[in-house]
XYZ file of C-alpha atoms in Angstrom:
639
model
C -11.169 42.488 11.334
C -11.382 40.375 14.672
C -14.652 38.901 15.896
C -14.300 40.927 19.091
C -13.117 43.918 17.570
C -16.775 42.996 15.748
C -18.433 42.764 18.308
C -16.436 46.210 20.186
C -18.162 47.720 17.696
C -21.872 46.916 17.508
C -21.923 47.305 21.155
C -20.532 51.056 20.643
C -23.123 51.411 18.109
C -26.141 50.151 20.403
C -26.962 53.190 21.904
C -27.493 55.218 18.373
C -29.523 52.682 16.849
C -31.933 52.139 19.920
C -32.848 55.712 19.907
C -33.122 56.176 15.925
C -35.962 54.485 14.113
C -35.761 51.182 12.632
C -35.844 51.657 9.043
C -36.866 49.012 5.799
C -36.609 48.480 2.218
C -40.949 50.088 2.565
C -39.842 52.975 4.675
C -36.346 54.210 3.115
C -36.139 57.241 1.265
C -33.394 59.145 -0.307
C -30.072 58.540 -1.393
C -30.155 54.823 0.861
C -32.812 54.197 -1.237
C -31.317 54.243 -4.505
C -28.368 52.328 -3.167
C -30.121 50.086 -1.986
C -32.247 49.267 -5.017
C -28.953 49.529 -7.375
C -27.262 46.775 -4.574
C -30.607 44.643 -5.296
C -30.102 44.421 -8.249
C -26.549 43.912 -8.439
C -27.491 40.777 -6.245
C -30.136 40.026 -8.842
C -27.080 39.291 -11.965
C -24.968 37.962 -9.682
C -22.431 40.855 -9.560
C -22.178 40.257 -6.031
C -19.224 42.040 -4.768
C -20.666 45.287 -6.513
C -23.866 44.492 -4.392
C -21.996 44.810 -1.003
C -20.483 48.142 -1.869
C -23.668 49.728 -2.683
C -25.375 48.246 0.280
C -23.069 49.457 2.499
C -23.302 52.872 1.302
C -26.985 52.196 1.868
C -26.020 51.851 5.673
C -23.770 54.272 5.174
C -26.586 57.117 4.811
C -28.952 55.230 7.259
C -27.181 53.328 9.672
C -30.594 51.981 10.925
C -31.745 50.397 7.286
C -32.460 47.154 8.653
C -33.049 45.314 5.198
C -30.018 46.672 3.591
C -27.977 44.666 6.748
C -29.921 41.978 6.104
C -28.771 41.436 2.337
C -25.390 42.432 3.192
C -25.603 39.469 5.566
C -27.059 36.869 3.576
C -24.698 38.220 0.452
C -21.450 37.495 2.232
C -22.452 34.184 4.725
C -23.768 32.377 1.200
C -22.057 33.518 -1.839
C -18.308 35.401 -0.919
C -17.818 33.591 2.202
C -17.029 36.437 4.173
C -18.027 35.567 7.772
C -17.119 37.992 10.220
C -18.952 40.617 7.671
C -21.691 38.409 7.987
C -21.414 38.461 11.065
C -21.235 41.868 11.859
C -24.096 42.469 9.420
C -26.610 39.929 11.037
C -25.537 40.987 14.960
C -26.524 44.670 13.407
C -29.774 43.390 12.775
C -30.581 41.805 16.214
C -29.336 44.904 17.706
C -31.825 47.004 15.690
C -34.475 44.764 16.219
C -34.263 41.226 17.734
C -37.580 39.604 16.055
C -37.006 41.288 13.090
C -36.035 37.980 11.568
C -37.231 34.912 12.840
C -33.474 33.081 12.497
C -31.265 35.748 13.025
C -29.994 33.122 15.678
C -29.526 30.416 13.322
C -27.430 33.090 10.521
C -25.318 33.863 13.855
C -24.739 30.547 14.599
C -23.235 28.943 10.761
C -21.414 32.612 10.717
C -19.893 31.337 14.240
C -19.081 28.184 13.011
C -17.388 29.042 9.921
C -15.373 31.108 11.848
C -14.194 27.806 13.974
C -15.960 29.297 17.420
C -17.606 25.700 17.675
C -18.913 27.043 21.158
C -20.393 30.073 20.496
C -22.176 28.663 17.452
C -23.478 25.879 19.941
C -25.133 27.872 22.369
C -26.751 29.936 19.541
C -28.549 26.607 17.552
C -29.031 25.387 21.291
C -30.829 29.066 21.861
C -32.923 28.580 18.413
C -34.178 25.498 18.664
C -36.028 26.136 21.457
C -37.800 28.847 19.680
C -41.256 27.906 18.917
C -42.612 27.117 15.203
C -39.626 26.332 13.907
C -39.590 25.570 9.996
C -38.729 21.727 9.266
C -35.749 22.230 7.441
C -34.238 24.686 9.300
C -34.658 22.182 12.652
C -32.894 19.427 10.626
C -30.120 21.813 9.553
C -29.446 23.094 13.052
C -29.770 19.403 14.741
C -26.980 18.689 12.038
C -24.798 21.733 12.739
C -24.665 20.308 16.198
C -23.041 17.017 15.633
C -21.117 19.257 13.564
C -19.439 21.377 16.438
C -19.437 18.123 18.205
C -17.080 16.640 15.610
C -15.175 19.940 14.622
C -14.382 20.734 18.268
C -12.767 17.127 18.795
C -11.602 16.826 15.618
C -9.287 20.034 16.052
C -7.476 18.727 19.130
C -6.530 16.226 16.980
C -4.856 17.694 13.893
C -3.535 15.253 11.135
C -0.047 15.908 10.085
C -0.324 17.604 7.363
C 1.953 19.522 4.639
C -0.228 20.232 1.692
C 1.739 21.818 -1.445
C 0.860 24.456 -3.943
C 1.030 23.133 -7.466
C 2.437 26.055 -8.736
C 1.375 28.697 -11.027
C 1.772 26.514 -13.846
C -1.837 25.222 -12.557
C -2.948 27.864 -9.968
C -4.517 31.596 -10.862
C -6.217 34.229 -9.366
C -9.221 32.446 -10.482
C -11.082 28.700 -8.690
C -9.170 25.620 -9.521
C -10.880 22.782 -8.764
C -11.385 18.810 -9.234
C -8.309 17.774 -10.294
C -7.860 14.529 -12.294
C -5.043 12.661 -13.275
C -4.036 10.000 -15.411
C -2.751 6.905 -13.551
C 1.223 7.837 -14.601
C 0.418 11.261 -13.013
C 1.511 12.396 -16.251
C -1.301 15.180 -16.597
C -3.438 16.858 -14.826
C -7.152 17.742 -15.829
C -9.227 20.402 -13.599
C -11.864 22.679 -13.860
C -10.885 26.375 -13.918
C -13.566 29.139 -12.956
C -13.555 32.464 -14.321
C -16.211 35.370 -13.963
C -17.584 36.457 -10.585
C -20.408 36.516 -8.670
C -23.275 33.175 -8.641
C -22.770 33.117 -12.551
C -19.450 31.976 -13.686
C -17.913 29.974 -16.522
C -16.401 26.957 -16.226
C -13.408 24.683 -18.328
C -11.713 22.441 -18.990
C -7.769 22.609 -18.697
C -4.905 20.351 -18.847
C -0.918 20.531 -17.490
C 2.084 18.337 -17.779
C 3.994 17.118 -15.090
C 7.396 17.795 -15.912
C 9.913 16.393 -13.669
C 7.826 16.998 -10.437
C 6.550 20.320 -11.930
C 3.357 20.809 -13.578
C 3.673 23.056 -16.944
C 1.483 25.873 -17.746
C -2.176 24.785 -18.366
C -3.743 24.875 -21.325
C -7.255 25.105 -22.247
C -9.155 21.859 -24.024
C -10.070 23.847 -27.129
C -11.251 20.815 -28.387
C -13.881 20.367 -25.566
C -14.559 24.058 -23.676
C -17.648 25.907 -25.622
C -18.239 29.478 -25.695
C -21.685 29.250 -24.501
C -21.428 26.440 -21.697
C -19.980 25.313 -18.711
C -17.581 22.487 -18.892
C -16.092 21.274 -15.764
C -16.204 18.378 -13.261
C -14.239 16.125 -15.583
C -12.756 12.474 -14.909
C -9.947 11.188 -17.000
C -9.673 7.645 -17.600
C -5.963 5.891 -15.796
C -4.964 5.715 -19.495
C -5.467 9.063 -20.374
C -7.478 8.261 -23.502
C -11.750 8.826 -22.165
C -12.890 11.939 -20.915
C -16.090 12.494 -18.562
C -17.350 15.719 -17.932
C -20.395 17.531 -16.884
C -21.851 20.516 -19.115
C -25.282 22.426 -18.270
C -28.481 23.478 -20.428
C -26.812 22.389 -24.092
C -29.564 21.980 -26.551
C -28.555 17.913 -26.733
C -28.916 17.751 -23.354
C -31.641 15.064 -21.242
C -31.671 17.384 -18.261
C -30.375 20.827 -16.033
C -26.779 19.198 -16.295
C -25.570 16.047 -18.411
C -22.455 13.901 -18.620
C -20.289 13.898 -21.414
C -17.737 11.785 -22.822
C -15.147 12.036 -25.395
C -12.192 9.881 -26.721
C -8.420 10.880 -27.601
C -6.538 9.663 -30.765
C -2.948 10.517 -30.532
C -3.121 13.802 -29.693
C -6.597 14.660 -30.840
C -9.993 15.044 -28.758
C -13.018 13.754 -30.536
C -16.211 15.294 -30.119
C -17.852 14.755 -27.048
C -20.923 13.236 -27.367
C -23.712 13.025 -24.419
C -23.919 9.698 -22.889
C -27.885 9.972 -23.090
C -30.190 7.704 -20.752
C -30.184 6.116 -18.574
C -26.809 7.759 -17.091
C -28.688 11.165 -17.650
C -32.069 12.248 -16.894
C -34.728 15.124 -16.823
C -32.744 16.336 -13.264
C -28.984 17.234 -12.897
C -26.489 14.719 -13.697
C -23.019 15.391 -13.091
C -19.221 14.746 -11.660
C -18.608 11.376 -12.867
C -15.891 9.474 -12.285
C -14.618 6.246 -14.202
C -13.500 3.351 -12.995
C -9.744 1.851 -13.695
C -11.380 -0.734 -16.125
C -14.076 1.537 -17.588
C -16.689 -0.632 -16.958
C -17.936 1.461 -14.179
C -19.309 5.220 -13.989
C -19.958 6.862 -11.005
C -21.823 9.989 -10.873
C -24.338 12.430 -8.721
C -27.475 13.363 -9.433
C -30.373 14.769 -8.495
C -33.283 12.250 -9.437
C -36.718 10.835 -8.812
C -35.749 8.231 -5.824
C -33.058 9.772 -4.104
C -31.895 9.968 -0.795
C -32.585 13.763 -0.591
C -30.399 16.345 -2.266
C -27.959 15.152 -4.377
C -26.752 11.422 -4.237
C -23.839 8.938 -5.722
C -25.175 6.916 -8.320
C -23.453 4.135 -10.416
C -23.724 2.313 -13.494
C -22.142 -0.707 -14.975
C -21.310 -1.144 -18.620
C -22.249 -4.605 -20.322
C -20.664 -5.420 -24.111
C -24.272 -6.377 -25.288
C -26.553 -3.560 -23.615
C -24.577 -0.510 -23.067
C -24.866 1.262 -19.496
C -27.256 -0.352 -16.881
C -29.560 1.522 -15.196
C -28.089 3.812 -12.613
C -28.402 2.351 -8.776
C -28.257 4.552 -5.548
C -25.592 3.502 -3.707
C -27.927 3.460 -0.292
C -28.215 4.617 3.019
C -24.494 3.617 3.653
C -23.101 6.612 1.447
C -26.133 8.439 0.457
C -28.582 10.443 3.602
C -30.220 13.728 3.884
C -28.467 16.559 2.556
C -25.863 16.113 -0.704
C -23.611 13.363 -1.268
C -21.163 14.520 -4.874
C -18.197 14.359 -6.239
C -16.946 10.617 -6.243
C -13.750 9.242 -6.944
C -13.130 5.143 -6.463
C -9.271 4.476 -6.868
C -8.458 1.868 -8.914
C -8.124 -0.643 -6.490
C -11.657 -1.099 -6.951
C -12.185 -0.837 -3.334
C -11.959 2.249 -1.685
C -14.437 5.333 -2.601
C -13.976 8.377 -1.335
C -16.812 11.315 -1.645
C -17.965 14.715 -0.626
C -20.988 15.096 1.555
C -22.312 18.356 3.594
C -24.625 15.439 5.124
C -22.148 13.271 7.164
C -20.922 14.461 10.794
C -17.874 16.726 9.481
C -16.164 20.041 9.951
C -18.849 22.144 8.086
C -20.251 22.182 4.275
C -18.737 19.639 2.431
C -16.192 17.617 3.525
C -14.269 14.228 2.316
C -15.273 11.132 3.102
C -13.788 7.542 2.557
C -15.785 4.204 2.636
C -14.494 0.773 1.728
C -16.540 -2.079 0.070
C -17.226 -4.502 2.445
C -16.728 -8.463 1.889
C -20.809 -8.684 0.318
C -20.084 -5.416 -1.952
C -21.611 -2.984 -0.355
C -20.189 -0.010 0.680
C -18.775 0.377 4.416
C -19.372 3.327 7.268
C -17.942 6.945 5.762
C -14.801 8.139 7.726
C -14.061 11.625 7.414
C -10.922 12.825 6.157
C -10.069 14.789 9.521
C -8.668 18.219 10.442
C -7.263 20.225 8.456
C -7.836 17.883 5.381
C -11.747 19.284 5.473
C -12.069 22.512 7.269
C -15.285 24.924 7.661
C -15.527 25.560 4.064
C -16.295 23.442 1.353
C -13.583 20.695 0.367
C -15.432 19.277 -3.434
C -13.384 16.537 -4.789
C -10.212 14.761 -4.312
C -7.773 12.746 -6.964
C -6.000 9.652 -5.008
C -2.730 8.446 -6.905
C -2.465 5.006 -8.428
C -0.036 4.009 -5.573
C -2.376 5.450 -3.114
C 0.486 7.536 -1.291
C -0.705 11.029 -2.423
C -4.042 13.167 -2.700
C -4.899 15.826 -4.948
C -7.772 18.466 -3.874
C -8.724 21.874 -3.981
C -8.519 24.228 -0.922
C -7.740 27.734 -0.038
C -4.439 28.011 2.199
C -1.956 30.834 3.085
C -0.525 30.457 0.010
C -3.104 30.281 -2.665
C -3.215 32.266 -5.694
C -6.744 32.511 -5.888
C -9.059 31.340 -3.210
C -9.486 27.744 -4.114
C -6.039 26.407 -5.395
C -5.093 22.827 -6.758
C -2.936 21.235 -3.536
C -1.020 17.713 -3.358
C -0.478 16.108 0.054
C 0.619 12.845 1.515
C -2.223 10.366 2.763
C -2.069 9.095 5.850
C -2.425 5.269 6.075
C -5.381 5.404 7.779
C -6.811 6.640 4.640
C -4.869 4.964 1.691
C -6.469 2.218 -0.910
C -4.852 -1.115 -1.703
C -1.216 -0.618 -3.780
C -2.139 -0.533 -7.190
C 0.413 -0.631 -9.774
C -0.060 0.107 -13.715
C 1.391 -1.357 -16.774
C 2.507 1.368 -19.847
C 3.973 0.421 -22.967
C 4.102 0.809 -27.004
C 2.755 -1.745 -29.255
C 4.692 -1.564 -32.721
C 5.607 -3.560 -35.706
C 9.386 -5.430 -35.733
C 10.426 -4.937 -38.600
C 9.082 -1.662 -39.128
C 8.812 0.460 -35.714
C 5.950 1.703 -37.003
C 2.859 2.103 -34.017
C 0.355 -0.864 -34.261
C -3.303 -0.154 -33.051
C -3.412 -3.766 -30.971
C -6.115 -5.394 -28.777
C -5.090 -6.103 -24.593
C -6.377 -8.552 -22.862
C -5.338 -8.699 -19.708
C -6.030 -11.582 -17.182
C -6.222 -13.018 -13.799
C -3.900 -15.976 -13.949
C -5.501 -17.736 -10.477
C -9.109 -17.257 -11.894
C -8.519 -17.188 -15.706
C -10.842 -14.415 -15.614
C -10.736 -11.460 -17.986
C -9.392 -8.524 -15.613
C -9.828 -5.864 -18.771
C -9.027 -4.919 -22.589
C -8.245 -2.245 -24.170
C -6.227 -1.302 -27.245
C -3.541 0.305 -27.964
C -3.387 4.141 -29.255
C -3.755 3.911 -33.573
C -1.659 6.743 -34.085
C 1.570 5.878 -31.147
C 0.236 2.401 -30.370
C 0.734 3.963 -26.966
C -1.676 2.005 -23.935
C -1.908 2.260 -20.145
C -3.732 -0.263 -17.422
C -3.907 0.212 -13.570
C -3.105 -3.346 -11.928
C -3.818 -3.760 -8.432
C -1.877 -5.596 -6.353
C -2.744 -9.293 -4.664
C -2.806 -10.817 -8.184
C -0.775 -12.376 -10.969
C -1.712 -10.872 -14.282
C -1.486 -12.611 -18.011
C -0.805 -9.712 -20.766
C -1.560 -10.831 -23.809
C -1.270 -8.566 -26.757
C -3.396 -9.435 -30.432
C -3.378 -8.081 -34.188
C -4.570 -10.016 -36.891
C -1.644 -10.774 -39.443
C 0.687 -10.777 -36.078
C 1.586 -13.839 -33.833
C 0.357 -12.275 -30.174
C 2.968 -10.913 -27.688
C 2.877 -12.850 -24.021
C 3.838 -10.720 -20.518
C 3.592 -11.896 -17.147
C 3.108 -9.585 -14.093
C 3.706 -10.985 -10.797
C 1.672 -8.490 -7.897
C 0.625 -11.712 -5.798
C 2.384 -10.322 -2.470
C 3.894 -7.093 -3.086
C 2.813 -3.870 -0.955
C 4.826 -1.157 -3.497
C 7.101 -0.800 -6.143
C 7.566 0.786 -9.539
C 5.551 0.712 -12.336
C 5.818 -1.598 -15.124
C 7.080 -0.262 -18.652
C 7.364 -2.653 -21.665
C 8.169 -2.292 -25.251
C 5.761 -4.691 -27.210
C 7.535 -5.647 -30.780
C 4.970 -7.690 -32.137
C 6.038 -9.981 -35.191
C 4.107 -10.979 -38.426
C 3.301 -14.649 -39.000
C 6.823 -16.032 -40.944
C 8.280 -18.740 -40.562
C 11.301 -18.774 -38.099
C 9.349 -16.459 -35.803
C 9.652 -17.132 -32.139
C 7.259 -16.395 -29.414
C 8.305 -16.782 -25.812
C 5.512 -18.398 -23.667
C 5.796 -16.172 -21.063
C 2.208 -17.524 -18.939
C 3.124 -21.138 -19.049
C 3.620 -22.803 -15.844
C 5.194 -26.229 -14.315
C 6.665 -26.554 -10.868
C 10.100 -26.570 -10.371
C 11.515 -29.718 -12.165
C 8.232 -30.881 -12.744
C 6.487 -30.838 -15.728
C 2.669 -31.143 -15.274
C 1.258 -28.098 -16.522
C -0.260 -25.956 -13.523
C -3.791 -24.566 -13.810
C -2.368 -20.907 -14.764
C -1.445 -21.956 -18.016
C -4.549 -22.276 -19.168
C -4.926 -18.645 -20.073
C -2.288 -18.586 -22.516
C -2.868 -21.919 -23.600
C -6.570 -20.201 -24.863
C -4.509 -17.768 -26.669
C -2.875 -20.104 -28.425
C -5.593 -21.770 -29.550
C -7.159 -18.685 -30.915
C -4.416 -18.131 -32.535
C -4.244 -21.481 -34.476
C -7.934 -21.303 -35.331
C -7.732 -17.880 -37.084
C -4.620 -19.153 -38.929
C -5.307 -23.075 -40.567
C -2.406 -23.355 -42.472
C -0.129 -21.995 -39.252
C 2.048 -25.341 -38.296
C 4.463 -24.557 -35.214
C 6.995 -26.674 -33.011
C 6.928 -25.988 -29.133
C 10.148 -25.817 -27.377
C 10.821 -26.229 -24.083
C 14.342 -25.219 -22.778
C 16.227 -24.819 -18.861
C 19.253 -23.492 -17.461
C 22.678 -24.931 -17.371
C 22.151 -26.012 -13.495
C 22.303 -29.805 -12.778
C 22.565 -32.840 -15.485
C 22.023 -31.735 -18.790
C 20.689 -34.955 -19.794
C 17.759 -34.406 -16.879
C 17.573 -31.357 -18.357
C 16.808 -32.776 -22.117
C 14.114 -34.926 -20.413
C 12.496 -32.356 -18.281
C 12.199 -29.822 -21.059
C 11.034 -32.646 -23.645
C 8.192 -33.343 -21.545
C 7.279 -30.106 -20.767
C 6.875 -29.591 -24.691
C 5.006 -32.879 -24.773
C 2.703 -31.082 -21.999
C 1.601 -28.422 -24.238
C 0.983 -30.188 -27.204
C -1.184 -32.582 -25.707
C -3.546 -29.873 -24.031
C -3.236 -28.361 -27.556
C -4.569 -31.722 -29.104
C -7.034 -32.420 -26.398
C -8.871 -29.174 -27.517
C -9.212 -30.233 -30.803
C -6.021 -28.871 -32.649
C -4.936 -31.376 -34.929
C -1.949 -33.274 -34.028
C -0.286 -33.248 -37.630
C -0.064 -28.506 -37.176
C 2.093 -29.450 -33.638
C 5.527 -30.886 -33.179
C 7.537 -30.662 -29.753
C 11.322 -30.569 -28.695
C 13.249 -30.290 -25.555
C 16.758 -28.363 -26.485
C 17.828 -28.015 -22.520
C 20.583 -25.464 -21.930
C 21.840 -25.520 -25.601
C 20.017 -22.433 -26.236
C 20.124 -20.180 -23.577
C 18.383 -16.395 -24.362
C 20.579 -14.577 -21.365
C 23.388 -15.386 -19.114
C 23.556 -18.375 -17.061
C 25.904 -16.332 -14.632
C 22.850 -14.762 -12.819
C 19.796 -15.427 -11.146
C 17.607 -13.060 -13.832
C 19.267 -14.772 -16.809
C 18.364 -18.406 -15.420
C 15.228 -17.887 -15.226
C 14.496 -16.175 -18.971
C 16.234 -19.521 -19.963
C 13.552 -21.532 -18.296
C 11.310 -21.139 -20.779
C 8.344 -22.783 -23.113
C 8.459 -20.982 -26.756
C 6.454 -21.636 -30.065
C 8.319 -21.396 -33.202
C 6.223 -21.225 -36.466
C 7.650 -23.708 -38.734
C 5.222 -23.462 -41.958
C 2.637 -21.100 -43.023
């Protein structure tokens, strides 16, 4: 129905109610009376659609039953989100009797604006606040609707460009879909799926494939999703291994809501278990969201020293005391009003948010803030029109390569009402380029999957960047990588000489991902190891600070294993004077086993050898096979 057609049709009605007496929930008799009382209670156990229908029968059989108009009001502005009903329901009121309620203004004006009449809901909050002994919170709400309509009016003349797509009905139901989460290959999809109706629903946990560009039909976590409990607002860890989630009022639980985490073995969920203080508390704990490295857990809650409402908390894990002590991230994310549903992409920089507290289009909306040079986090900027629209936009999933968003909205062509959408980000909006590694860690000789240890470094800083191992049952493993660096991959097992990979993402802005196939090979004799993080200038052979990381490794490496005794090799191209060549890639052998010595490996476990181009791993005929032939490689010689 049409606002004016609304509005056609109060203004008939005027005349009929102004000479019938007003009646309420005191005065009602009858048949409206039992409706009424049935439609209360209805309301009461959440059954709220059932509530409407008997409430408008109430009306029905007295037209003038001012309280029954007022319910049906409240009923579908808060909970079904059925605004022009609202709207008609509250304008019935002030017809009937204009002081019946105090803020019958106010209910006009956030029906108004979630019906995008920015104007109309302006002059109505303009028209309010001027009425006297006006509750606190209701004057903060209204002076915040107003920037509101300030922002939604502008914002609409402006319109992003913007093609959101259904993800099918692999994903989508009749039911809510919402905060998606993917792993950082996009290979599946976790969200929260709704079922029930009214304020009391269940909530779980579901997965999908992507297949080819499509997502698969979604299957429950059986493993995870209780009978008795909500499970929802989940965050899956880039590799696809650590689940977050939030579950309410479980007997193990610190607060109203707690976080939850759980680990995946092959195929297999392990039980969650809650993550305890200090990440939860006494309040309501909930929506986390992991970092890239897992080192860092962001989350909103509802605790002594907030901001007001709910804030953005976050919490850093150290090897030696577990999770720190949660810190509000401040004034510069967190204000008056609710701040949830976090998400920072793994470029470690950019944070994006829902907040129904920041100038937007109406309830919650998406915000993005980026960390400035000191850490801290900078000014929100609002996702824009028609990204966030009047209703409530919870969550959004950023891809690894920043180029897409996943979210939950209702469109023209939802299932449900809220349906899982992708779009493309605008660059105003998109993180750093961030790129991931994926690969298999397995044993030569016998294919089988090796459970390994990753450490993965900075090569200008020699700082750790992460670790993480590799899957025990497909020695599968995933890391996000953003770009601006050079990264050292170094892969460990006890009984195994390690596995060296170099990344290059110094000064790249895209690109594909990097897969890798990591034999790793026992300690024999005859083994060789290709030094793939060792580092000399072109036809120079002073060892460049870089090389220190590996260098580390190799010393490690040596200490675990005394009897180990290996010769290092350094070997070139076939370009130029082969006998240059001999002495270049003898001293560049010398270079390593003097660092080697200088850290107190003994000189007698080390020999060195330049070979040149006499033993070339590729072609010489390319570009790509030149430089695998300029190389520094360990061979173990004696065990």
């Amino acid at each position: 129905m049409k606002l004016n057609r609304i509005i056609f049709y109060i203004v008939f009605l005027m005349p009929a109610f102004t000479m019938a007496q007003v009646i309420t929930k005191e005065t009602v008799r009858g048949n409206a009376k039992e409706f009424y009382e049935r439609g209360d209670n209805s309301y009461a156990f959440g059954k709220l659609e059932q509530a409407d229908s008997l409430l408008r029968l109430a009306v029905q059989e007295k037209p003038t039953f001012i309280d029954a108009w007022l319910l049906i009001g409240q009923i579908n502005l808060e909970y079904l989100n059925q605004y022009e009903k609202a709207f008609q329901a509250y304008q019935t009121v002030k017809t009937l009797q204009a002081n019946y309620l105090s803020d019958v203004d106010f209910q006009l004006a956030k029906c108004h604006f979630n019906m995008s009449d920015y104007a109309q809901a302006k002059e109505l909050l303009n028209t309010y606040l001027q009425t006297p002994k006006i509750p606190a919170q209701n004057k903060i709400m209204a002076d915040k609707m107003l920037l509101d309509c300030g922002f939604a009016a502008e914002a609409i003349k402006h319109p992003l460009d913007f093609k959101p797509v259904n993800l099918g009905p692999g994903v989508n139901t009749s039911n809510d879909e919402s905060m998606p989460s993917l792993t950082a290959d996009e290979a599946y999809l976790y969200f929260t799926r709704h079922t029930g109706s009214g304020r009391y629903q269940d909530e779980d946990l579901y997965v999908s494939k992507n297949e080819h560009g499509i997502f698969s039909q979604a299957n429950p976590i059986s493993a995870i999703n209780t009978e008795n409990y909500v499970e929802g607002a989940q965050s899956i860890s880039p590799s696809g291994k650590y689940l977050f989630f939030t579950s309410a009022d479980r007997k193990d639980g610190e607060g109203r809501a707690d976080i939850y985490m759980t680990r995946k073995t092959g195929e297999t969920w392990e039980r969650a278990n809650n993550m305890g203080p200090p990440i939860n508390s006494p309040g309501w704990d909930a929506q986390p969201c992991i970092s890239s490295d897992g080192r860092t857990l962001y989350f909103a809650s509802v605790r002594a020293g907030g901001q007001g409402g709910s804030d953005i908390y976050v919490s850093h894990y150290e090897n030696k005391t577990g999770w720190s002590q949660p810190e509000n991230l401040g004034e510069s994310i967190n204000i008056m009003f609710d701040e949830m549903r976090s998400f920072i992409h793994p470029d470690g920089q950019t944070l994006y948010f829902s907040s129904n507290g920041w100038p937007g289009m109406g309830n919650f909306d998406i915000f993005m803030s980026r960390k400035q040079a000191d850490g801290t986090c900078g000014q929100p900027v609002n996702l824009g029109y028609p990204i966030n629209t009047a209703g409530d936009e919870l969550g959004i999933h950023i891809t690894t390569d920043g180029s897409r968003a996943y979210y939950a909205s209702e469109q023209k062509d939802s299932y449900g009402q809220k349906d899982l959408y992708s779009f493309e980000l605008s660059s105003d909006f998109r993180p750093s380029f961030t790129s991931y590694i994926r690969g298999n860690v397995f044993d030569d000789e016998s294919r089988e999957p090796v459970s390994a240890n990753i450490q993965i470094y900075d090569l200008e800083t020699g700082n750790l960047y992460t670790t993480l191992s590799s899957d025990k049952v497909n020695g599968t493993f995933l890391s996000t990588l953003p770009a601006g660096k050079d990264y050292a991959v170094e892969v460990l097992k006890d009984g195994y000489l390690f596995y060296s990979h170099n990344i290059s993402l110094k000064n790249v802005k895209g690109g594909k991902p990097f897969d890798v196939d990591i034999p790793l090979l026992k300690i024999k004799v005859g083994q060789v190891v290709v030094l793939n993080n060792i580092f000399f200038e072109p036809e120079k052979y002073e060892l460049k600070p870089e090389s220190k990381t590996e260098m580390g490794v190799m010393i490690k490496l040596l200490e675990k294993n005394p009897e180990l005794k290996i010769e290092i090799s350094g070997h070139t191209d076939n370009s130029g004077i082969e006998e240059k060549n001999k002495t270049l890639s003898q001293n560049r052998a010398k270079q390593v086993f003097e660092y080697l010595v200088s850290k107190g490996v003994e000189a007698s476990r080390i020999s060195y050898k330049g070979y040149a181009s006499s033993r070339p791993i590729a072609s010489n005929s390319t570009a790509e096979g030149k430089a695998k032939n300029r190389r520094t490689e360990f061979i173990v010689v004696a065990i």
